[in-house]
Coordinates of C-alpha atoms in Angstrom, one line a residue:
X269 CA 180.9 33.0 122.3
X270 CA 182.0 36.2 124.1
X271 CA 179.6 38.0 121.6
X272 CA 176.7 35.7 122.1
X273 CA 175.4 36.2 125.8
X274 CA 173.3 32.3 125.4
X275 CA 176.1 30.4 123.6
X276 CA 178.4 32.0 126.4
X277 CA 176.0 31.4 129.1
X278 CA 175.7 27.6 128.2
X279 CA 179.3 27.1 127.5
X280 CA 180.4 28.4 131.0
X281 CA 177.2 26.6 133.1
X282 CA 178.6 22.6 131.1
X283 CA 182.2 24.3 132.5
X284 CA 181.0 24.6 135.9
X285 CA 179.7 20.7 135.8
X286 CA 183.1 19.2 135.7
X287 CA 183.9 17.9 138.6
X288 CA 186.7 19.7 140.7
X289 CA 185.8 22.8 138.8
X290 CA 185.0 25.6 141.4
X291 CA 183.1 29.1 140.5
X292 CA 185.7 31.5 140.2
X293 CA 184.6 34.9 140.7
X294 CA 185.0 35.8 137.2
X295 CA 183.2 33.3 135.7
X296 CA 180.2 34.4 138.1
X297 CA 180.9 38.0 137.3
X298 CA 181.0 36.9 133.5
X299 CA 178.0 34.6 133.7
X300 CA 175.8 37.4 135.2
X301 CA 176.1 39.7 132.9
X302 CA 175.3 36.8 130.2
X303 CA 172.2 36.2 132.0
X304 CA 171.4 40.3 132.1
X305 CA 172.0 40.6 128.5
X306 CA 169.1 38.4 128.3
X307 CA 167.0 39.0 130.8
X308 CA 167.4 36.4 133.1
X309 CA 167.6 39.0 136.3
X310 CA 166.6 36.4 138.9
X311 CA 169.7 34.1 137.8
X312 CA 172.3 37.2 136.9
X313 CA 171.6 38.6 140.7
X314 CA 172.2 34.7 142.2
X315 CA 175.5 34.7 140.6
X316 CA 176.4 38.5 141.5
X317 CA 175.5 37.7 144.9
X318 CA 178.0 34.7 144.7
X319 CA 180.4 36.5 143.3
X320 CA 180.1 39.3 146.3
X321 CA 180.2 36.5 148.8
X322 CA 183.2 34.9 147.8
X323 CA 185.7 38.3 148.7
X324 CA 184.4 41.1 149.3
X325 CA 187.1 43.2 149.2
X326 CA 188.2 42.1 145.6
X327 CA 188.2 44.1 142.4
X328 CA 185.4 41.5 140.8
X329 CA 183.3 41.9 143.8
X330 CA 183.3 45.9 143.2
X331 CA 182.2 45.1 140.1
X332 CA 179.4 42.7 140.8
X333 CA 178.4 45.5 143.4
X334 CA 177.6 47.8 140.4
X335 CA 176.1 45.6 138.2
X336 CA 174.1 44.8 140.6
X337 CA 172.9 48.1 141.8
X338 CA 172.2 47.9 137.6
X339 CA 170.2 45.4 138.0
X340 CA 168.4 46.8 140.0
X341 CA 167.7 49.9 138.5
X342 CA 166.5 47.9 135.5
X343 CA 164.4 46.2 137.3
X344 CA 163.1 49.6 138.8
X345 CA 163.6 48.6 142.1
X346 CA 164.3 51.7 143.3
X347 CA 163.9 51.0 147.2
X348 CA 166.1 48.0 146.9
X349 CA 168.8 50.3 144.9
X350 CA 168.7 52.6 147.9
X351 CA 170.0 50.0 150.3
X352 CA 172.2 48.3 148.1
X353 CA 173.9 51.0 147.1
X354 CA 174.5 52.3 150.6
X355 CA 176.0 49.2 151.3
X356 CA 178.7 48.8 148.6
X357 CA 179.4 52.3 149.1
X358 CA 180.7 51.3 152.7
X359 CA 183.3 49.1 150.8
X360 CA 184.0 51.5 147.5
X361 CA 183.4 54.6 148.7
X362 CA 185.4 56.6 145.7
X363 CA 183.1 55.3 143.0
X364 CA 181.1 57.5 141.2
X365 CA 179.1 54.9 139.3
X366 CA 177.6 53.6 142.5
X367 CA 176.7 57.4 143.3
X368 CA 175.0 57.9 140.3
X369 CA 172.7 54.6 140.2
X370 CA 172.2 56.3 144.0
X371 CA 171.0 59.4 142.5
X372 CA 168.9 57.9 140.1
X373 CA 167.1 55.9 143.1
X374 CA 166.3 58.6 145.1
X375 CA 165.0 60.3 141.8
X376 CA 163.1 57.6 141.3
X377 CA 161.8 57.8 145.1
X378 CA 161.0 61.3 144.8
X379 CA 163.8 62.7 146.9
X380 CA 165.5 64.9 144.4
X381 CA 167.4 66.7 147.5
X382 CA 169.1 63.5 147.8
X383 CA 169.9 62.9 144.1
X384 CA 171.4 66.0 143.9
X385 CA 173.7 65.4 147.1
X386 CA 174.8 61.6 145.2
X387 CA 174.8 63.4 142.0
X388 CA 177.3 66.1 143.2
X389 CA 179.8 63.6 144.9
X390 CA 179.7 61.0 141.8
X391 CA 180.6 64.7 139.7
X392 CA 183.4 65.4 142.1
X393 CA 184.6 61.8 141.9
X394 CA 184.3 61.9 138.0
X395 CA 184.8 65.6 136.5
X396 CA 184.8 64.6 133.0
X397 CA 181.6 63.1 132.9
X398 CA 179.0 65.6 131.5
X399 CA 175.9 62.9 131.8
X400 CA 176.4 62.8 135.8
X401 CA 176.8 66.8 135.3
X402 CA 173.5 66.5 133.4
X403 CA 171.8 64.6 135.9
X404 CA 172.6 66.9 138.6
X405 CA 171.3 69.9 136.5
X406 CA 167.8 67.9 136.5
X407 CA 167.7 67.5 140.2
X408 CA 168.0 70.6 141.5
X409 CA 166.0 71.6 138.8
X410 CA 162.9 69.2 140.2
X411 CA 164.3 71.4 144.0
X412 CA 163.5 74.6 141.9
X413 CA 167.6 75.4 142.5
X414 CA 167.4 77.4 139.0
X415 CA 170.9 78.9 140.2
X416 CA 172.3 75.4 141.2
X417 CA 170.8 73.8 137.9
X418 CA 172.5 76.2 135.5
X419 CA 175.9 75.8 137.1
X420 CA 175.5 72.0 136.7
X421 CA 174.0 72.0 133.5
X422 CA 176.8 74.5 132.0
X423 CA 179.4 72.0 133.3
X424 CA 177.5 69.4 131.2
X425 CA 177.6 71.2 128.2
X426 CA 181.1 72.6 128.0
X427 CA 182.0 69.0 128.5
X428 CA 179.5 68.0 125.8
X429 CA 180.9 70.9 123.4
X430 CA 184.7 69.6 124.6
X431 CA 183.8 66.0 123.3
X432 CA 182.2 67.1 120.4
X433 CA 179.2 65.4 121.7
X434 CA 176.7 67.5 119.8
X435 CA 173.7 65.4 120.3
X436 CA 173.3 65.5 124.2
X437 CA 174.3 68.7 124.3
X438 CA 171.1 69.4 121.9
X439 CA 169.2 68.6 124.7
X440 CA 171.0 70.3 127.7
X441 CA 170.8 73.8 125.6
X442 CA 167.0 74.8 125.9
X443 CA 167.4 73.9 129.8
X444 CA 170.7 76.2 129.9
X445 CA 168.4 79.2 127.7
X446 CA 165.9 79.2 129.8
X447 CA 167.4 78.9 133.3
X448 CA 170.2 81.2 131.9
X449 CA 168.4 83.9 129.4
X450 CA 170.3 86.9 131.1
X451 CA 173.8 85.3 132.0
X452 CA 176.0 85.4 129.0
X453 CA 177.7 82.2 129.9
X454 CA 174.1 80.0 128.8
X455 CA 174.4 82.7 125.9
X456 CA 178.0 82.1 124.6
X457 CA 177.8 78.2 125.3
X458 CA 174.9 77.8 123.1
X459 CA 176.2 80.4 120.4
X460 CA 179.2 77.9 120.3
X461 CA 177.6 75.0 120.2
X462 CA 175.0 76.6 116.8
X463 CA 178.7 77.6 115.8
X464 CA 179.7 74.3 116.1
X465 CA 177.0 72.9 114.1
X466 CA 177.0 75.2 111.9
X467 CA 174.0 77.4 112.5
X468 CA 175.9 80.7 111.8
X469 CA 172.4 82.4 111.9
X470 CA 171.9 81.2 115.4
X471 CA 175.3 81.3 116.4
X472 CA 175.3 85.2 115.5
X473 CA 172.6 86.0 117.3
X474 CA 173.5 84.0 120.6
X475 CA 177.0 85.2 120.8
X476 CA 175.5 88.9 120.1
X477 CA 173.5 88.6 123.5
X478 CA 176.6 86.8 125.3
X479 CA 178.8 90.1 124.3
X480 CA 175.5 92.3 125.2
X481 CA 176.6 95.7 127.4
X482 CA 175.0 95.5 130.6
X483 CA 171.0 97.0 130.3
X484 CA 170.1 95.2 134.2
X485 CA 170.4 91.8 132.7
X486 CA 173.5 90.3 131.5
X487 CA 176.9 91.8 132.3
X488 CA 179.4 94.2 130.6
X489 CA 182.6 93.0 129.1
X490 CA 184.6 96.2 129.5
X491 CA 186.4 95.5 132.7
X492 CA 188.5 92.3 132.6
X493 CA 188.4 89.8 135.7
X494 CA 190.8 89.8 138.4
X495 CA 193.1 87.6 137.4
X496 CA 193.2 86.6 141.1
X497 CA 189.6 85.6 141.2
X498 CA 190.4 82.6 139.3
X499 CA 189.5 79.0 140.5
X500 CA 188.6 75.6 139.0
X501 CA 186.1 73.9 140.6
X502 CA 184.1 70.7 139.2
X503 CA 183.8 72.6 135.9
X504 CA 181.7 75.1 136.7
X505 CA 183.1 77.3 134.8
X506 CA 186.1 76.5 131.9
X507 CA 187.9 73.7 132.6
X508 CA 191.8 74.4 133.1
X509 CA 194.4 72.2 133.3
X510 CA 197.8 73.2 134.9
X511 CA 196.7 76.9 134.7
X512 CA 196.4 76.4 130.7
X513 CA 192.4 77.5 129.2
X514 CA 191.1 74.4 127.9
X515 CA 189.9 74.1 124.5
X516 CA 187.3 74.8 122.7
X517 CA 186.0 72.2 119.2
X518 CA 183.5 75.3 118.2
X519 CA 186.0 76.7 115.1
X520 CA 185.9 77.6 111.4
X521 CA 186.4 75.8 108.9
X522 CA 188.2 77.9 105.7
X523 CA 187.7 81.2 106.9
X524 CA 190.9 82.6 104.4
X525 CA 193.4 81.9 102.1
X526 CA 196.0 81.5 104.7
X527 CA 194.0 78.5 106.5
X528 CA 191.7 77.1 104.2
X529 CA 190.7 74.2 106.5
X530 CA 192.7 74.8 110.1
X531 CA 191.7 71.2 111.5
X532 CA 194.6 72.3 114.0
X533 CA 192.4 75.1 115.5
X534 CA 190.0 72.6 117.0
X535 CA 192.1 71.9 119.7
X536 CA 193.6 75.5 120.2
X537 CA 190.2 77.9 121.4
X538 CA 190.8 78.3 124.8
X539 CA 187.8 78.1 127.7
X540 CA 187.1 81.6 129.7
X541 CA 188.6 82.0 133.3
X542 CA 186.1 81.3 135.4
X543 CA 187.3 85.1 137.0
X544 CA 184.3 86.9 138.2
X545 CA 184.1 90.5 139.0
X546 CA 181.5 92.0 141.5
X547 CA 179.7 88.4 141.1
X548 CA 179.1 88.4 137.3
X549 CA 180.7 86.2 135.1
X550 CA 183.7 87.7 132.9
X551 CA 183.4 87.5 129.0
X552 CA 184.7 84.2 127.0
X553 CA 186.6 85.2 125.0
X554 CA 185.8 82.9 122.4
X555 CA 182.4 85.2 122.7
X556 CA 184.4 88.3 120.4
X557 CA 186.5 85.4 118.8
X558 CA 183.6 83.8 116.8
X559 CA 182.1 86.6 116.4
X560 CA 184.8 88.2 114.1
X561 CA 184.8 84.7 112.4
X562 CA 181.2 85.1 111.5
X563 CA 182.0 89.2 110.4
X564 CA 184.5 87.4 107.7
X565 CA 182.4 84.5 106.7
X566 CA 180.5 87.8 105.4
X567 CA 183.5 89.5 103.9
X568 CA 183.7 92.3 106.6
X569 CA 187.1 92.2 108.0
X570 CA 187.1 95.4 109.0
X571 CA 184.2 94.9 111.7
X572 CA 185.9 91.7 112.4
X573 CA 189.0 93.4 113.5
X574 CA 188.2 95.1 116.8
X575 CA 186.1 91.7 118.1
X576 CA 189.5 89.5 116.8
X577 CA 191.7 92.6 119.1
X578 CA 189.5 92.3 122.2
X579 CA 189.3 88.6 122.1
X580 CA 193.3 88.9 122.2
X581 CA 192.7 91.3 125.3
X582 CA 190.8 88.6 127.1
X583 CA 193.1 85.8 125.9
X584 CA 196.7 87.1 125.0
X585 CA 198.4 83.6 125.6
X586 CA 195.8 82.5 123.0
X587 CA 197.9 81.1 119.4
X588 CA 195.0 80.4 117.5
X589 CA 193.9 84.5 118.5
X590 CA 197.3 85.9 117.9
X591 CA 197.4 84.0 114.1
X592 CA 193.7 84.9 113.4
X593 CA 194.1 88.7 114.3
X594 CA 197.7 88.8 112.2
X595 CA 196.5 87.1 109.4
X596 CA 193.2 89.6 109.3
X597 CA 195.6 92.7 109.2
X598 CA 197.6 90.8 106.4
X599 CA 194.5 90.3 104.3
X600 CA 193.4 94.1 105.3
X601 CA 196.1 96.3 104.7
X602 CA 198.3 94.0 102.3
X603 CA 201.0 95.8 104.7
X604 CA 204.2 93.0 104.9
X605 CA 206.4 95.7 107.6
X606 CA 203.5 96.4 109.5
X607 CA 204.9 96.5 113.3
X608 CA 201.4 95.3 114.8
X609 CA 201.2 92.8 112.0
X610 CA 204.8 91.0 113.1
X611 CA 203.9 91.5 116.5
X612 CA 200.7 89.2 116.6
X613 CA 202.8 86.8 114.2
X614 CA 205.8 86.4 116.5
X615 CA 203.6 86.1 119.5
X616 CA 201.5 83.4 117.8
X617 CA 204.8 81.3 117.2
X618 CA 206.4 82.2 120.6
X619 CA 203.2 80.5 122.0
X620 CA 202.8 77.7 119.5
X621 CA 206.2 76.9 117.5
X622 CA 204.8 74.3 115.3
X623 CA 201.4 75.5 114.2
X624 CA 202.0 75.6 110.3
X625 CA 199.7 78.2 109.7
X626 CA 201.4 80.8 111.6
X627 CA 204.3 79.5 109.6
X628 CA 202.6 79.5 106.3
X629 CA 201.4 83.1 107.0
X630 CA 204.7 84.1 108.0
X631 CA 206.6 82.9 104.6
X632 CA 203.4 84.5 102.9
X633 CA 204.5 88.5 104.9
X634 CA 207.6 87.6 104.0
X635 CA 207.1 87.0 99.8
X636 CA 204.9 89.7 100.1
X637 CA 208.1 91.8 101.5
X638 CA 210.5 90.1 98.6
X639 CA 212.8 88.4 101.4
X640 CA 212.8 85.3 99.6
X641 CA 215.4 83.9 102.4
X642 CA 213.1 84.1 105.1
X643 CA 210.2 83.3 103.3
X644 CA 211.6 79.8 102.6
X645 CA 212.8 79.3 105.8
X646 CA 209.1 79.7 107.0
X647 CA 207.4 78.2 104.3
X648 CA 210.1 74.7 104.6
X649 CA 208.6 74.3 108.3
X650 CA 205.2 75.0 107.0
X651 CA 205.1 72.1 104.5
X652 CA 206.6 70.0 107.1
X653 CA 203.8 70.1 109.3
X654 CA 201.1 70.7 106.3
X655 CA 202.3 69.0 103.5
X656 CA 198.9 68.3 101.6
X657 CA 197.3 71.7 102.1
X658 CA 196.8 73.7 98.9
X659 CA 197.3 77.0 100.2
X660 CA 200.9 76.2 101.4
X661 CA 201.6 74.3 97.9
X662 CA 200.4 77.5 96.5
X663 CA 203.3 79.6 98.5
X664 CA 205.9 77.0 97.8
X665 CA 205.0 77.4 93.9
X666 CA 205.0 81.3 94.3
X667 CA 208.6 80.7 96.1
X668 CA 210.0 78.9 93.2
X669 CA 208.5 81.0 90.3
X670 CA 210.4 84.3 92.5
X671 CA 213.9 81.9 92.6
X672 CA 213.3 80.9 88.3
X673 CA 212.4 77.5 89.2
X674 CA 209.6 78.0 87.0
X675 CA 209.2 73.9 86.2
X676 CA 209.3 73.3 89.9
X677 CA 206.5 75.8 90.4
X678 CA 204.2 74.3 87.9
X679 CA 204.6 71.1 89.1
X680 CA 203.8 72.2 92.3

């Protein structure tokens, strides 16, 4: 019955007839949204108004307050909304749902100044949510805020790009473009997001404009932020947790030998500091990152290496930056005692212990090198963590051939 709003509905009303049996708020609470699954808005708002009146101060009459103000909206009552929004929020002030059906009223009323202000607090009640972001991007939009608008609507998409939610962001990017078309940030966030989707032709030439040198429009990289300047507002900018970059699902897939697939990497790209420098936004560094990526998709790993160096620059706590740069020297020079080689590997393991393919590129150096003792130790941690991938099987097969396990390599 709980999946069938009219068998449930039915059930709970015949309930409700025995006698003794009160109308517990829950059951009202239950039985309107029955009745608004189907429709039946006159009898769901009797029993959310029941449910209301019987505590106020309870948890099921917070709820009935916002299924009511949903009702509402459904209903396209927008004048009604206003009020009875502005009433609950007396009782549940911290509750960003009830700010956003207020937002939407006063859209709906033609007040987009007002939206925007119940936009904004439902955003700094709930951060996470890019829709409310979204919103708030339209309304000051509708004010002709272009400035305001792009902030709100970059929040929404790096939360959209975060979630992997690829189809709202679809929507948000054209807004961001056009509000944005000289501020690198609109630039890099949709060359991630055609990244992402695998565009590469887009990606490229998105990312190219976000890494443009100053002309008058959008901003040179060469001068790194303050790191002072940094802050973390509502998302404006990168989101950043505990002082750590957030990250970033826009990655390769099988850019070399060393990391075929790197499903790992989706959760290690970090965000940009939101560090600005005479009131220009500083470079993502994911900007030069992805850039190099789309240099090696086309086999040119020497352009690739100066955009993988500076993306380092910008983000030297970055693993997944440290590995990618290490493992392009590797492939490059073929060089297994190169000093700037090991450097970028230890760094890369110093910052992220257990990422295999730091490890599986390490036990690779090392075979390279003929220090087979080393190279296992690597290459046993490795297959620990990424015991199905081909590329490390391959290494552990090379490992056994160099001790004369031949049968143990062909098996492998």
């Amino acid at each position: 019955a709980m999946n069938q709003p009219l068998s449930a509905l039915v059930q709970i009303k015949r309930i409700w007839k025995t006698a003794g049996n009160p109308r517990a708020q829950k059951e009202l609470l239950f039985a309107a949204r029955c009745a608004m699954q189907l429709s039946l808005y006159d009898e769901a708002e009797e029993y959310l108004d029941r449910c209301i009146e019987a505590d106020l101060e309870s948890e099921e009459s917070r709820n009935a307050l916002a299924e009511k103000a949903k009702l509402l909206y459904l209903q396209s009552r927008y004048a009604d909304l206003e009020e009875h929004v502005k009433g609950a929020l007396e009782f549940f002030s911290q509750d960003p749902l009830l700010y956003t059906l207020l937002g939407h009223a006063y859209m709906n009323l033609g007040r987009p100044d007002l939206a925007a202000e119940a936009y904004d607090a439902a955003l700094e009640l709930d951060k996470e949510n890019a829709l409310i972001a979204q919103n708030a991007g339209s309304a000051y939009e509708k004010l002709g805020d272009g400035t305001t608008a792009l902030e709100r609507y970059l929040t929404a998409g790096r939360l959209f790009l975060n979630s992997e939610n690829y189809n709202d962001l679809a929507l948000v990017i054209p807004r961001i473009l056009e509000l944005g078309s000289t501020d690198r940030r609109a630039h890099g966030l949709a060359g991630k997001y055609y990244f992402a989707i695998e565009d590469f032709h887009r990606a490229e030439l998105e990312l190219a404009l976000a890494d443009k040198e100053n002309d008058g429009g959008i901003p040179s990289s060469a001068v790194p932020a303050d790191p002072a300047a940094q802050n973390t507002p509502a998302e404006p900018d990168p989101a950043v947790r505990a002082g750590q970059p957030e990250p970033d699902p826009a990655v390769p897939k099988g850019q070399s030998s060393a990391a075929p697939a790197d499903p790992a990497a989706q959760n290690t790209l970090p965000e940009p500091d939101p560090a600005v420098r005479a009131g220009q936004p500083e470079l993502d560094p994911a900007v030069p990152y992805l850039r190099a990526l789309l240099l090696i998709r086309k086999d040119k790993r020497k352009a690739a290496l100066a955009l993988l160096k500076r993306a380092v620059e910008l983000a030297p706590d970055s693993a997944i930056f440290h590995f990618r740069l290490a493992e392009n020297l590797f492939i490059l020079h073929q060089k297994p005692d190169e000093q700037e080689l090991w450097e970028h590997i230890k760094k890369a393991l110093e910052l992220e212990p257990e990422y295999g393919w730091t490890l599986n590129l390490a036990a690779q150096v090392e075979l390279k090198a003929g220090r087979i003792e080393s190279a296992e130790q690597y290459l046993e941690k490795a297959a620990s963590i990424l015991p199905h991938e081909a590329a490390v099987r391959m290494n552990k097969a090379e490992l056994s051939y160099l001790k004369g396990a031949i049968d143990t390599a062909l098996d492998l």
